[in-house]
Amino acid sequence: MACKSPGPTSAQPISSNGPTASKAACTYPSQLHSPSPQVNKAGRGASAPALSAGDVPECSVDLRARGTALPGVRDVLKAVSVREGWISSVLTGNIAANARVKLSAFELDPLLDLSVGAYGEDAVQRPDLVAVARSRVHQLRGVRGVPVVLVGDTPRDVEAALSTGSGIIAVASGIHSEEELTAAEAPVVLPDLSDTAGLLEILAGFARW
């Protein structure tokens, strides 16, 4: 979840190019269900210290070799990070350790407040992950009752947002087209994240809910 809270708590930022495994390189929940084999091997059942001590460097190198952050995502996250009251985090079906590996591989983790994110070990259903993230933003940052905005690339992301009263910005950066995301009733559908100013304006609109 790229969470933004001025307001908006939003959902995901990134992905990558290349084969399906490397498409998990960052944070779209749909793609994080299919992580790189190396990350899977290291992450499932392993502790974060074990990952840091051993497999993380190898995984990060593999991810950087096979994938890349989506165009515009770094600029968007940087812009959000300096907005007072806005919080960016991650909502994903992947376990937290794997998510950190993938984000750190592209040096995106410093731009996200990962402590308030929601991960695969927290819940199975995406709407439940939204509730987890909301709760953490309240408990850890003292923010409550603010708009939540998910940024996702699948109809399931759209459904999770609509079913939890969250905003949704659908991005046709994955396997689903703009037409499919529109058919899923996403009110905002973008071809990519390259228009930083335009995306910030949309997020600000959600913040005025």
N, CA and C of each residue as an Amber inpcrd file, in Angstrom:
protein
   627
   0.8500000  -1.1730000   0.0000000   0.0000000   0.0000000   0.0000000
   0.8740000   1.2070000   0.0000000   0.7550000   2.0380000  -0.8930000
   1.4030000   3.3020000  -0.6940000   0.3870000   4.0860000   0.0610000
   0.5360000   4.2960000   1.2550000  -0.4370000   4.9550000   2.0730000
  -0.2020000   6.4320000   2.0660000  -1.2400000   7.1910000   1.8590000
  -1.0990000   8.6160000   2.0240000  -2.1580000   9.0740000   2.9880000
  -1.7830000   9.8720000   3.9620000  -2.7490000  10.2520000   4.9480000
  -2.6690000  11.7060000   5.2930000  -3.4290000  12.5340000   4.6340000
  -3.6270000  13.8820000   5.0750000  -4.9860000  13.9440000   5.7240000
  -5.4200000  13.0250000   5.6780000  -5.5300000  12.3390000   4.5540000
  -5.1470000  11.0200000   4.1010000  -4.9730000  10.8600000   2.8290000
  -5.0910000   9.5520000   2.2510000  -4.0890000   8.5660000   2.7830000
  -4.5420000   7.3900000   3.0350000  -3.6160000   6.2930000   3.1780000
  -3.7650000   5.5050000   1.9010000  -2.7180000   5.3630000   1.1360000
  -2.8860000   4.7610000  -0.1620000  -2.2240000   3.4150000  -0.2400000
  -2.2460000   2.8200000  -1.4080000  -1.8320000   1.4540000  -1.4570000
  -0.5230000   1.1470000  -2.0720000  -0.3420000   0.8510000  -3.2650000
   0.9140000   0.3290000  -3.7340000   1.6320000   1.2630000  -4.6490000
   2.9540000   1.1570000  -4.6530000   3.6230000   1.9310000  -5.6420000
   4.0670000   1.1790000  -6.8720000   4.7560000   0.1030000  -6.8090000
   5.7040000  -0.2880000  -7.8290000   5.4960000  -1.6500000  -8.4500000
   6.3170000  -1.9230000  -9.4100000   6.4330000  -3.2430000  -9.9920000
   7.7480000  -3.3050000 -10.7160000   7.8620000  -4.2590000 -11.6220000
   9.0710000  -4.3070000 -12.4140000   8.8070000  -4.9680000 -13.7390000
   9.7810000  -4.8760000 -14.6150000   9.6670000  -5.5010000 -15.9120000
  10.2710000  -6.8920000 -15.8730000  10.0730000  -7.6280000 -16.9550000
  10.6950000  -8.9320000 -17.0340000   9.7100000 -10.0290000 -16.7390000
  10.1870000 -11.2380000 -16.4230000   9.3110000 -12.3710000 -16.1870000
   8.4350000 -12.1690000 -14.9740000   7.4520000 -13.0440000 -14.8460000
   6.4760000 -12.9000000 -13.7650000   7.1480000 -12.8090000 -12.4100000
   8.1620000 -13.6400000 -12.1820000   8.8110000 -13.6340000 -10.8750000
   9.3950000 -12.2720000 -10.5590000  10.0710000 -11.6690000 -11.5160000
  10.6900000 -10.3880000 -11.2170000   9.6900000  -9.2660000 -11.2060000
   8.5000000  -9.4840000 -11.7240000   7.4590000  -8.4700000 -11.6330000
   7.0550000  -8.2510000 -10.1850000   7.4440000  -9.1610000  -9.3090000
   7.1300000  -9.0070000  -7.8970000   8.1010000  -8.0800000  -7.2020000
   8.9620000  -7.4340000  -7.9680000  10.0750000  -6.7160000  -7.3700000
   9.6750000  -5.6310000  -6.4130000   8.4600000  -5.1530000  -6.4780000
   8.1170000  -4.1580000  -5.4960000   6.7910000  -4.4270000  -4.8210000
   5.7730000  -3.6470000  -5.1000000   4.6850000  -3.7040000  -4.1430000
   3.2690000  -3.8450000  -4.6270000   2.9810000  -4.1460000  -5.8360000
   1.5840000  -4.4110000  -6.1390000   1.2050000  -5.7420000  -5.5220000
   0.1180000  -5.7580000  -4.7340000  -0.2030000  -6.9880000  -4.0270000
  -0.3790000  -8.1680000  -4.9530000  -1.0030000  -7.9690000  -6.1060000
  -1.2360000  -9.0910000  -7.0070000   0.0800000  -9.6970000  -7.4520000
   1.0820000  -8.8720000  -7.6500000   2.3520000  -9.3720000  -8.1340000
   3.1850000  -9.9480000  -7.0000000   2.9670000  -9.4740000  -5.8020000
   3.7530000  -9.9780000  -4.6920000   3.3210000 -11.3690000  -4.2730000
   2.2120000 -11.8510000  -4.8010000   1.8460000 -13.2340000  -4.5430000
   2.7350000 -14.1750000  -5.3410000   3.4920000 -13.6590000  -6.3010000
   4.3830000 -14.4830000  -7.1130000   5.8040000 -13.9370000  -7.0300000
   6.4130000 -14.0130000  -5.8440000   7.7240000 -13.4180000  -5.6870000
   8.8090000 -14.2150000  -6.3920000   9.9760000 -13.6040000  -6.5000000
  11.0980000 -14.2940000  -7.1010000  11.4110000 -15.5600000  -6.3230000
  11.8080000 -16.6460000  -6.9810000  12.0960000 -17.8980000  -6.2770000
  13.1150000 -17.7140000  -5.1610000  14.1260000 -16.8820000  -5.4040000
  15.1310000 -16.6800000  -4.3700000  14.5340000 -16.0020000  -3.1460000
  13.6830000 -15.0130000  -3.3870000  13.0480000 -14.3180000  -2.2710000
  12.1200000 -15.2650000  -1.5410000  11.3830000 -16.0680000  -2.2930000
  10.4850000 -17.0350000  -1.6840000  11.2500000 -17.9760000  -0.7660000
  12.3480000 -18.5060000  -1.2800000  13.1440000 -19.4540000  -0.5170000
  13.6580000 -18.8280000   0.7680000  14.0850000 -17.5870000   0.6520000
  14.6460000 -16.9230000   1.8270000  13.5820000 -16.4650000   2.7900000
  12.4330000 -16.0460000   2.2490000  11.4630000 -15.3620000   3.0710000
  10.5090000 -16.2470000   3.8240000  10.0700000 -17.3290000   3.2430000
   9.0350000 -18.1300000   3.8840000   9.6360000 -18.8850000   5.0610000
   9.1160000 -18.5680000   6.2380000   9.5650000 -19.2590000   7.4310000
  10.8980000 -18.7720000   7.9690000  11.4800000 -17.7600000   7.3320000
  12.7610000 -17.2460000   7.8110000  12.5410000 -15.9600000   8.5810000
  13.4120000 -15.6950000   9.5200000  13.2980000 -14.4560000  10.2830000
  13.9480000 -13.3260000   9.5160000  13.5630000 -12.1000000   9.8420000
  14.1790000 -10.9530000   9.1840000  15.6870000 -10.8970000   9.4280000
  16.1800000 -11.1780000  10.6700000  17.6250000 -11.1800000  10.8630000
  18.3350000 -12.1950000   9.9760000  17.7150000 -13.3710000   9.7780000
  18.3320000 -14.3820000   8.9270000  18.4360000 -13.8880000   7.4990000
  17.3970000 -13.2070000   7.0410000  17.4220000 -12.6520000   5.6960000
  18.5180000 -11.6030000   5.5790000  18.6210000 -10.7520000   6.5500000
  19.6150000  -9.6880000   6.4970000  21.0320000 -10.2590000   6.5000000
  21.2190000 -11.3310000   7.2350000  22.5540000 -11.8790000   7.3760000
  22.9870000 -12.6920000   6.1680000  22.0190000 -13.2510000   5.4440000
  22.4010000 -14.1710000   4.3920000  21.8860000 -13.8830000   3.0150000
  20.6000000 -14.1080000   2.8180000  20.0590000 -14.1440000   1.4670000
  19.6710000 -12.7980000   0.8810000  19.5170000 -11.7820000   1.7010000
  19.0380000 -10.5040000   1.1910000  19.9260000  -9.9140000   0.1090000
  21.2440000  -9.8530000   0.2790000  22.0590000  -9.2730000  -0.7940000
  21.8840000 -10.0060000  -2.1120000  21.8640000 -11.3420000  -2.0680000
  21.7030000 -12.1210000  -3.2930000  20.3520000 -11.8390000  -3.9370000
  19.3050000 -11.7770000  -3.1280000  17.9650000 -11.4980000  -3.6550000
  17.9090000 -10.1120000  -4.2810000  18.5030000  -9.1420000  -3.6130000
  18.4630000  -7.7730000  -4.1160000  19.1730000  -7.6540000  -5.4520000
  20.3250000  -8.3110000  -5.5650000  21.0610000  -8.2810000  -6.8330000
  20.2360000  -8.9200000  -7.9310000  19.5870000 -10.0480000  -7.6190000
  18.7660000 -10.7420000  -8.6110000  17.6070000  -9.8690000  -9.0670000
  16.9580000  -9.2160000  -8.1310000  15.8210000  -8.3710000  -8.4730000
  16.2430000  -7.1870000  -9.3310000  17.3520000  -6.5680000  -8.9820000
  17.8280000  -5.4290000  -9.7770000  18.2260000  -5.8550000 -11.1800000
  18.7290000  -7.0830000 -11.3080000  19.1500000  -7.5690000 -12.6200000
  17.9600000  -7.8930000 -13.5110000  16.8610000  -8.2940000 -12.9020000
  15.7270000  -8.7840000 -13.6770000  14.5600000  -7.8170000 -13.7430000
  14.5840000  -6.7820000 -12.9570000  13.4320000  -5.8860000 -12.9310000
  13.8320000  -4.4490000 -12.6900000  12.8340000  -3.6010000 -12.6610000
  13.0690000  -2.1810000 -12.4060000  11.8070000  -1.5820000 -11.8080000
  11.9630000  -0.5220000 -11.0440000  10.7900000   0.1790000 -10.5160000
  10.0390000   0.8230000 -11.6740000   8.7470000   0.9050000 -11.5410000
   7.9380000   1.5210000 -12.5940000   8.3210000   2.9840000 -12.7890000
   8.2730000   3.4610000 -14.0140000   8.5720000   4.8740000 -14.2820000
   7.6840000   5.7950000 -13.4480000   8.2960000   6.7460000 -12.8020000
   7.5480000   7.7450000 -12.0480000   7.3480000   7.4420000 -10.5860000
   7.4990000   6.1800000 -10.1850000   7.1400000   5.8450000  -8.8100000
   8.0580000   6.5130000  -7.7920000   9.3410000   6.5860000  -8.0970000
  10.2620000   7.2100000  -7.1520000   9.9230000   8.6890000  -6.9540000
   9.6170000   9.3690000  -8.0530000   9.2620000  10.7900000  -7.9590000
   7.9780000  10.9850000  -7.1610000   7.0120000  10.1000000  -7.3770000
   5.7480000  10.1950000  -6.6400000   5.9880000   9.9930000  -5.1510000
   6.7280000   8.9510000  -4.8000000   6.9790000   8.6750000  -3.3870000
   7.7680000   9.7960000  -2.7230000   8.7320000  10.3560000  -3.4320000
   9.4820000  11.4850000  -2.8810000   8.5640000  12.6760000  -2.6300000
   7.6930000  12.9440000  -3.5860000   6.7850000  14.0870000  -3.4540000
   5.8300000  13.8960000  -2.2860000   5.3310000  12.6770000  -2.1190000
   4.4090000  12.3990000  -1.0190000   5.1360000  12.4780000   0.3220000
   6.3910000  12.0440000   0.3520000   7.1290000  11.9910000   1.6160000
   7.3430000  13.3610000   2.2460000   7.2890000  14.4120000   1.4450000
   7.4980000  15.7580000   1.9990000   6.1800000  16.4850000   2.2580000
   5.0580000  15.8250000   1.9660000   3.7550000  16.4320000   2.2500000
   3.4080000  16.2280000   3.7170000   3.1810000  17.3070000   4.4210000
   2.8500000  17.2050000   5.8410000   1.5410000  16.4470000   6.0320000
   1.5740000  15.4440000   6.9050000   0.3770000  14.6870000   7.2150000
   0.0820000  13.5480000   6.2690000   0.8710000  13.3830000   5.2240000
   0.6520000  12.2830000   4.2870000   1.5710000  11.1220000   4.6510000
   1.0430000   9.9260000   4.6100000   1.8050000   8.7270000   4.9580000
   1.7610000   7.7550000   3.7880000   2.9090000   7.2920000   3.3550000
   2.9890000   6.2810000   2.3020000   3.4900000   4.9810000   2.9030000
   2.8040000   3.8910000   2.6020000   3.2470000   2.5940000   3.0760000
   2.8930000   1.5370000   2.0400000   2.8500000   0.2880000   2.4670000
   2.6330000  -0.8350000   1.5570000   1.5220000  -1.7280000   2.0810000
   0.6460000  -2.1390000   1.1880000  -0.3770000  -3.1340000   1.4950000
  -0.1730000  -4.2650000   0.5020000   0.1580000  -5.4550000   1.0100000
   0.5280000  -6.5470000   0.1200000   0.2320000  -7.9060000   0.7320000
  -0.0250000  -8.8700000  -0.1150000  -0.2020000 -10.2450000   0.3350000
   1.1130000 -10.9320000   0.6300000   2.2250000 -10.2970000   0.3210000
   3.5400000 -10.8490000   0.6080000   3.8800000 -10.6430000   2.0790000
   4.7150000 -11.5100000   2.6350000   5.1300000 -11.3040000   4.0170000
   6.0290000 -10.0730000   4.0950000   6.0900000  -9.4810000   5.2710000
   6.8160000  -8.2210000   5.4370000   8.2860000  -8.3460000   5.0640000
   8.9160000  -9.4680000   5.4230000  10.3390000  -9.6380000   5.1210000
  10.5900000  -9.6030000   3.6180000   9.7380000 -10.2660000   2.8480000
   9.8960000 -10.2600000   1.3930000   9.6650000  -8.8650000   0.8220000
   8.6560000  -8.1880000   1.3290000   8.3580000  -6.8430000   0.8300000
   9.5480000  -5.9140000   1.0480000  10.1770000  -6.0260000   2.2170000
  11.3300000  -5.1730000   2.5060000  12.4920000  -5.4700000   1.5610000
  12.7060000  -6.7480000   1.2700000  13.7780000  -7.1170000   0.3440000
  13.5450000  -6.4800000  -1.0160000  12.3240000  -6.5740000  -1.4960000
  12.0120000  -6.0840000  -2.8400000  12.0860000  -4.5610000  -2.9170000
  11.6030000  -3.9090000  -1.8980000  11.6600000  -2.4460000  -1.8900000
  13.0920000  -1.9450000  -1.7370000  13.8500000  -2.5840000  -0.8570000
  15.2270000  -2.1390000  -0.6370000  16.0970000  -2.3850000  -1.8600000
  15.7580000  -3.3960000  -2.6640000  16.5360000  -3.6700000  -3.8720000
  16.5470000  -2.4690000  -4.8060000  15.4660000  -1.6860000  -4.7740000
  15.3590000  -0.5110000  -5.6430000  15.4440000   0.7950000  -4.8470000
  15.8910000   0.6590000  -3.5760000  16.1090000   1.8120000  -2.7010000
  14.8540000   2.6680000  -2.5420000  13.7180000   1.9920000  -2.4440000
  12.4480000   2.6890000  -2.2470000  12.0070000   2.6710000  -0.7890000
  12.5820000   1.7680000  -0.0010000  12.1430000   1.6220000   1.3840000
  12.2880000   2.8910000   2.2240000  13.3090000   3.7460000   2.0070000
  13.3780000   4.9640000   2.8260000  12.2300000   5.9370000   2.5770000
  11.5320000   5.7640000   1.4580000  10.4390000   6.6720000   1.1090000
   9.0920000   6.1980000   1.6460000   9.0870000   5.0730000   2.3510000
   7.8470000   4.4720000   2.8360000   7.9020000   4.2620000   4.3440000
   6.7570000   4.3970000   4.9880000   6.6410000   4.1120000   6.4170000
   6.1610000   2.6700000   6.5480000   7.0860000   1.7240000   6.4680000
   6.7230000   0.3160000   6.4080000   6.1370000  -0.2040000   7.7120000
   6.3560000   0.4890000   8.8110000   5.8300000   0.0250000  10.0970000
   4.3120000   0.0920000  10.1620000   3.6910000   0.9150000   9.3300000
   2.2250000   1.0140000   9.3470000   1.6010000   0.2660000   8.1750000
   2.3980000  -0.4880000   7.4430000   1.8720000  -1.2530000   6.3220000
   1.1110000  -2.4850000   6.7830000   0.5590000  -3.2250000   5.8270000
  -0.1600000  -4.4630000   6.1200000   0.3620000  -5.5400000   5.1780000
   0.5880000  -6.7370000   5.7260000   1.3180000  -7.7720000   5.0030000
   0.6050000  -9.1230000   5.0730000   1.1340000 -10.0630000   4.3050000
   0.4910000 -11.3610000   4.1770000   0.2980000 -12.1000000   5.4800000
   1.1810000 -11.8820000   6.4400000   1.0240000 -12.5630000   7.7230000
  -0.0600000 -11.9250000   8.5860000  -0.5430000 -10.7490000   8.1800000
  -1.5610000 -10.0480000   8.9670000  -2.9760000 -10.5110000   8.6450000
  -3.2360000 -10.8560000   7.4060000  -4.5790000 -11.2540000   6.9770000
  -4.4860000 -11.8700000   5.5910000  -5.5210000 -12.6160000   5.2190000
  -5.5510000 -13.2690000   3.9050000  -6.2640000 -12.4000000   2.8820000
  -7.3840000 -11.8150000   3.2730000  -8.2010000 -11.0310000   2.3510000
  -7.7240000  -9.5760000   2.3010000  -7.7240000  -9.0020000   1.1190000
  -7.2410000  -7.6290000   0.9640000  -8.0470000  -6.6030000   1.7650000
  -9.3750000  -6.6970000   1.8110000 -10.1040000  -5.7330000   2.6460000
  -9.6570000  -5.7700000   4.1070000  -9.3100000  -6.9620000   4.6020000
  -8.8280000  -7.0720000   5.9810000  -7.4650000  -6.3950000   6.1410000
  -6.6510000  -6.4340000   5.0940000  -5.3570000  -5.7530000   5.1450000
  -5.5360000  -4.2420000   5.2460000  -6.5620000  -3.7300000   4.5850000
  -6.8490000  -2.2950000   4.6870000  -7.1540000  -1.9340000   6.1380000
  -7.9460000  -2.7740000   6.8000000  -8.2860000  -2.5260000   8.2030000
  -7.0390000  -2.5630000   9.0830000  -6.1340000  -3.4890000   8.8000000
  -4.8850000  -3.5840000   9.5650000  -4.0630000  -2.3070000   9.4040000
  -3.9340000  -1.8480000   8.1730000  -3.1520000  -0.6320000   7.9220000
  -3.7700000   0.5780000   8.6140000  -5.0790000   0.6990000   8.5330000
  -5.7580000   1.8090000   9.2090000  -5.4710000   1.7820000  10.7080000
  -5.5540000   0.5860000  11.2810000  -5.3270000   0.4450000  12.7150000
  -3.9000000   0.8420000  13.0870000  -2.9420000   0.4540000  12.2740000
  -1.5470000   0.7810000  12.5770000  -1.2630000   2.2720000  12.4300000
  -1.8540000   2.8910000  11.4390000  -1.6860000   4.3380000  11.2850000
  -2.2140000   5.0540000  12.5260000  -3.3300000   4.5610000  13.0410000
  -3.9080000   5.1570000  14.2490000  -3.0220000   4.9070000  15.4650000
  -2.6240000   3.6460000  15.6550000  -1.8710000   3.2820000  16.8510000
  -0.4640000   3.8760000  16.8670000   0.2070000   3.8530000  15.7190000
   1.6140000   4.2550000  15.6730000   1.8310000   5.7180000  15.3110000
   0.8770000   6.3120000  14.6020000   1.0660000   7.6950000  14.1540000
   0.0090000   8.6430000  14.7040000  -0.9540000   8.0920000  15.4360000
  -1.9650000   8.9440000  16.0470000  -2.9300000   9.5640000  15.0630000
  -3.0460000   8.9680000  13.8880000  -3.9290000   9.4970000  12.8480000
  -5.1370000   8.5850000  12.7250000  -6.3240000   9.1920000  12.7600000
  -7.5390000   8.3720000  12.7120000  -8.6090000   9.0790000  11.8940000
  -9.4130000   8.2880000  11.2020000 -10.5550000   8.8350000  10.4840000
 -10.1990000   9.6430000   9.2640000  -9.0440000   9.3630000   8.6590000
  -8.6290000  10.1080000   7.4700000  -8.8730000   9.2610000   6.2220000
  -8.9340000   9.8990000   5.0650000  -9.1360000   9.1360000   3.8340000
  -7.9930000   8.1590000   3.5670000  -8.3490000   7.0170000   3.0510000
  -7.3820000   6.0050000   2.6440000  -7.4910000   5.8470000   1.1360000
  -6.3670000   5.8570000   0.4500000  -6.3550000   5.7240000  -1.0040000
  -5.4480000   4.5680000  -1.3880000  -6.0030000   3.5880000  -2.0630000
  -5.2020000   2.4820000  -2.5690000  -4.7570000   2.7960000  -3.9890000
  -3.5140000   2.4700000  -4.2910000  -2.9950000   2.6020000  -5.6480000
  -2.6610000   1.1940000  -6.1080000  -3.4750000   0.6520000  -7.0010000
  -3.3150000  -0.7430000  -7.3850000  -3.4980000  -0.9780000  -8.8610000
  -3.2100000  -2.2070000  -9.2990000  -3.2610000  -2.4790000 -10.7310000
  -4.1270000  -3.6710000 -11.1080000  -5.0020000  -4.1120000 -10.1960000
  -5.8780000  -5.2390000 -10.5170000  -7.3190000  -4.9360000 -10.0980000
  -8.2810000  -5.6390000 -10.6990000  -9.6720000  -5.4940000 -10.2630000
  -9.8530000  -5.8400000  -8.7880000  -9.0480000  -6.7530000  -8.2750000
  -9.1540000  -7.1080000  -6.8540000  -8.7320000  -5.9440000  -5.9640000
  -7.7720000  -5.1640000  -6.4200000  -7.3880000  -3.9670000  -5.6710000
  -8.5460000  -2.9720000  -5.6390000  -9.2040000  -2.8380000  -6.7840000
 -10.3570000  -1.9350000  -6.8700000 -11.4550000  -2.4030000  -5.9210000
 -11.7240000  -3.7020000  -5.9370000 -12.7580000  -4.2630000  -5.0620000
 -12.4190000  -4.0340000  -3.5920000 -11.1470000  -4.2260000  -3.2300000
 -10.7360000  -4.0290000  -1.8350000 -10.9670000  -2.5930000  -1.3950000
 -10.6700000  -1.6610000  -2.2770000 -10.8680000  -0.2480000  -1.9390000
 -12.3470000   0.0850000  -1.7860000 -13.1280000  -0.3100000  -2.7760000
 -14.5480000   0.0410000  -2.7610000 -15.2780000  -0.6090000  -1.5940000
 -14.8710000  -1.8170000  -1.2250000 -15.5600000  -2.5280000  -0.1430000
 -15.1890000  -2.0060000   1.2390000 -14.1450000  -1.1980000   1.3230000
 -13.7210000  -0.6540000   2.6210000 -13.8960000   0.8580000   2.7070000
 -14.5710000   1.4300000   1.7300000 -14.7810000   2.8680000   1.7430000
 -13.5230000   3.6630000   1.4830000 -12.5620000   3.0500000   0.8040000
 -11.3000000   3.7200000   0.4920000 -11.3410000   4.2930000  -0.9150000
 -10.4880000   5.2580000  -1.1660000 -10.3100000   5.7290000  -2.5250000
  -9.4670000   4.7360000  -3.3000000  -9.5200000   4.8060000  -4.6170000
  -8.7150000   3.9050000  -5.4330000  -8.2130000   4.6330000  -6.6740000
  -6.9300000   4.5300000  -6.9040000  -6.3270000   4.9730000  -8.1560000
  -5.7980000   3.7170000  -8.8260000  -6.4220000   3.3180000  -9.9060000
  -6.0090000   2.1130000 -10.6190000  -4.9940000   2.4870000 -11.6900000
  -3.9400000   1.7010000 -11.7790000  -2.8590000   1.9790000 -12.7250000
  -2.6880000   0.7730000 -13.6430000  -2.7820000   0.9990000 -14.9310000
  -2.7080000  -0.0970000 -15.9070000  -1.2570000  -0.4460000 -16.2100000
  -0.5290000  -0.8000000 -15.1740000   0.8940000  -1.1040000 -15.3140000
   1.1760000  -2.5950000 -15.2840000   0.1490000  -3.3880000 -14.9960000
   0.3220000  -4.8270000 -14.9090000  -0.3500000  -5.5300000 -16.0690000
  -0.9870000  -6.6560000 -15.7730000  -1.6050000  -7.4510000 -16.8360000
  -3.0100000  -6.9740000 -17.1770000  -3.5550000  -6.0700000 -16.3820000
  -4.9240000  -5.6030000 -16.6140000  -4.9160000  -4.2550000 -17.3290000
  -5.7540000  -4.1590000 -18.3390000  -5.8170000  -2.9520000 -19.1660000
  -6.6310000  -1.8580000 -18.4830000  -6.5440000  -0.6590000 -19.0360000
  -7.3580000   0.4400000 -18.5340000  -8.8380000   0.1050000 -18.6380000
  -9.2220000  -0.5790000 -19.7130000 -10.6290000  -0.9500000 -19.9040000
 -11.0940000  -1.9160000 -18.8180000 -10.2460000  -2.8780000 -18.4640000
 -10.6100000  -3.8400000 -17.4210000 -10.7480000  -3.1530000 -16.0630000
  -9.8550000  -2.2500000 -15.7770000  -9.9080000  -1.5540000 -14.4930000
 -11.1050000  -0.6170000 -14.4190000 -11.4450000  -0.0120000 -15.5460000
 -12.6450000   0.8300000 -15.5990000 -13.8890000  -0.0180000 -15.4050000
 -13.9010000  -1.2010000 -16.0220000 -15.0400000  -2.1120000 -15.8790000
 -15.2090000  -2.5780000 -14.4390000 -14.1090000  -2.5950000 -13.6820000
 -14.1730000  -2.9770000 -12.2670000 -14.6870000  -1.8360000 -11.3960000
 -15.0300000  -0.7110000 -12.0320000 -15.6170000   0.4650000 -11.3880000
 -14.5920000   1.3290000 -10.6580000 -13.3530000   1.2830000 -11.1040000
 -12.3740000   2.2250000 -10.5590000 -12.7160000   3.6260000 -11.0450000
 -12.8660000   4.5900000 -10.1390000 -13.2320000   5.9460000 -10.5510000
 -12.0990000   6.6970000 -11.2330000 -10.8670000   6.2760000 -10.9490000
  -9.6910000   6.9050000 -11.5560000  -8.8000000   5.8010000 -12.1110000
  -8.4890000   5.8760000 -13.3970000  -7.6070000   4.8920000 -14.0310000
  -6.5090000   5.6400000 -14.7830000  -5.2590000   5.3130000 -14.4820000
  -4.1180000   5.9570000 -15.1240000  -3.3250000   4.9300000 -15.9290000
  -2.7020000   5.3570000 -17.0150000  -1.8870000   4.4190000 -17.7940000
  -0.5920000   4.0560000 -17.0790000  -0.0760000   4.9790000 -16.2700000
   1.1690000   4.7580000 -15.5320000   1.2810000   5.8230000 -14.4440000
   2.4430000   5.8950000 -13.7990000   2.6440000   6.8460000 -12.7020000
   3.5830000   7.9840000 -13.0900000   3.7130000   8.2390000 -14.3680000
   4.7020000   9.2130000 -14.8390000   4.3130000  10.6680000 -14.5860000
   3.0240000  10.9420000 -14.4080000   2.5710000  12.3200000 -14.1900000
   2.4800000  12.5950000 -12.6900000   3.5980000  12.9690000 -12.1010000
   3.6450000  13.1790000 -10.6510000   2.6840000  14.2700000 -10.2040000
   2.6960000  15.3980000 -10.8810000   1.8330000  16.5150000 -10.4880000
   0.3640000  16.1250000 -10.5800000   0.0080000  15.4200000 -11.6460000
  -1.3790000  15.0020000 -11.8130000  -1.8120000  14.0340000 -10.7320000
  -0.9380000  13.0960000 -10.3700000  -1.2690000  12.1270000  -9.3340000
  -1.4140000  12.7970000  -7.9770000  -0.5440000  13.7480000  -7.6770000
  -0.6500000  14.4690000  -6.4070000  -1.9530000  15.2520000  -6.3280000
  -2.3830000  15.7950000  -7.4510000  -3.6500000  16.5260000  -7.4760000
  -4.8210000  15.5930000  -7.1990000  -4.7640000  14.3970000  -7.7690000
  -5.8190000  13.4120000  -7.5190000  -5.8320000  13.0170000  -6.0470000
  -4.6560000  12.7610000  -5.4780000  -4.5710000  12.3940000  -4.0680000
  -5.0880000  13.5090000  -3.1690000  -4.7650000  14.7360000  -3.5110000
  -5.2550000  15.8700000  -2.7280000  -6.7710000  15.9390000  -2.7750000
  -7.3440000  15.5640000  -3.9090000  -8.7990000  15.5270000  -4.0250000
  -9.4040000  14.5140000  -3.0750000  -8.7860000  13.3420000  -2.9700000
  -9.2610000  12.3430000  -2.0160000  -9.1150000  12.8530000  -0.5860000
  -8.0780000  13.6130000  -0.3150000  -7.8410000  14.1260000   1.0330000
  -8.9350000  15.0850000   1.4750000  -9.6540000  15.6540000   0.5070000
 -10.7310000  16.5990000   0.8460000 -12.0700000  15.9060000   1.0430000
 -12.0760000  14.5790000   0.9970000 -13.3250000  13.8480000   1.2110000
 -13.9620000  14.2900000   2.5230000
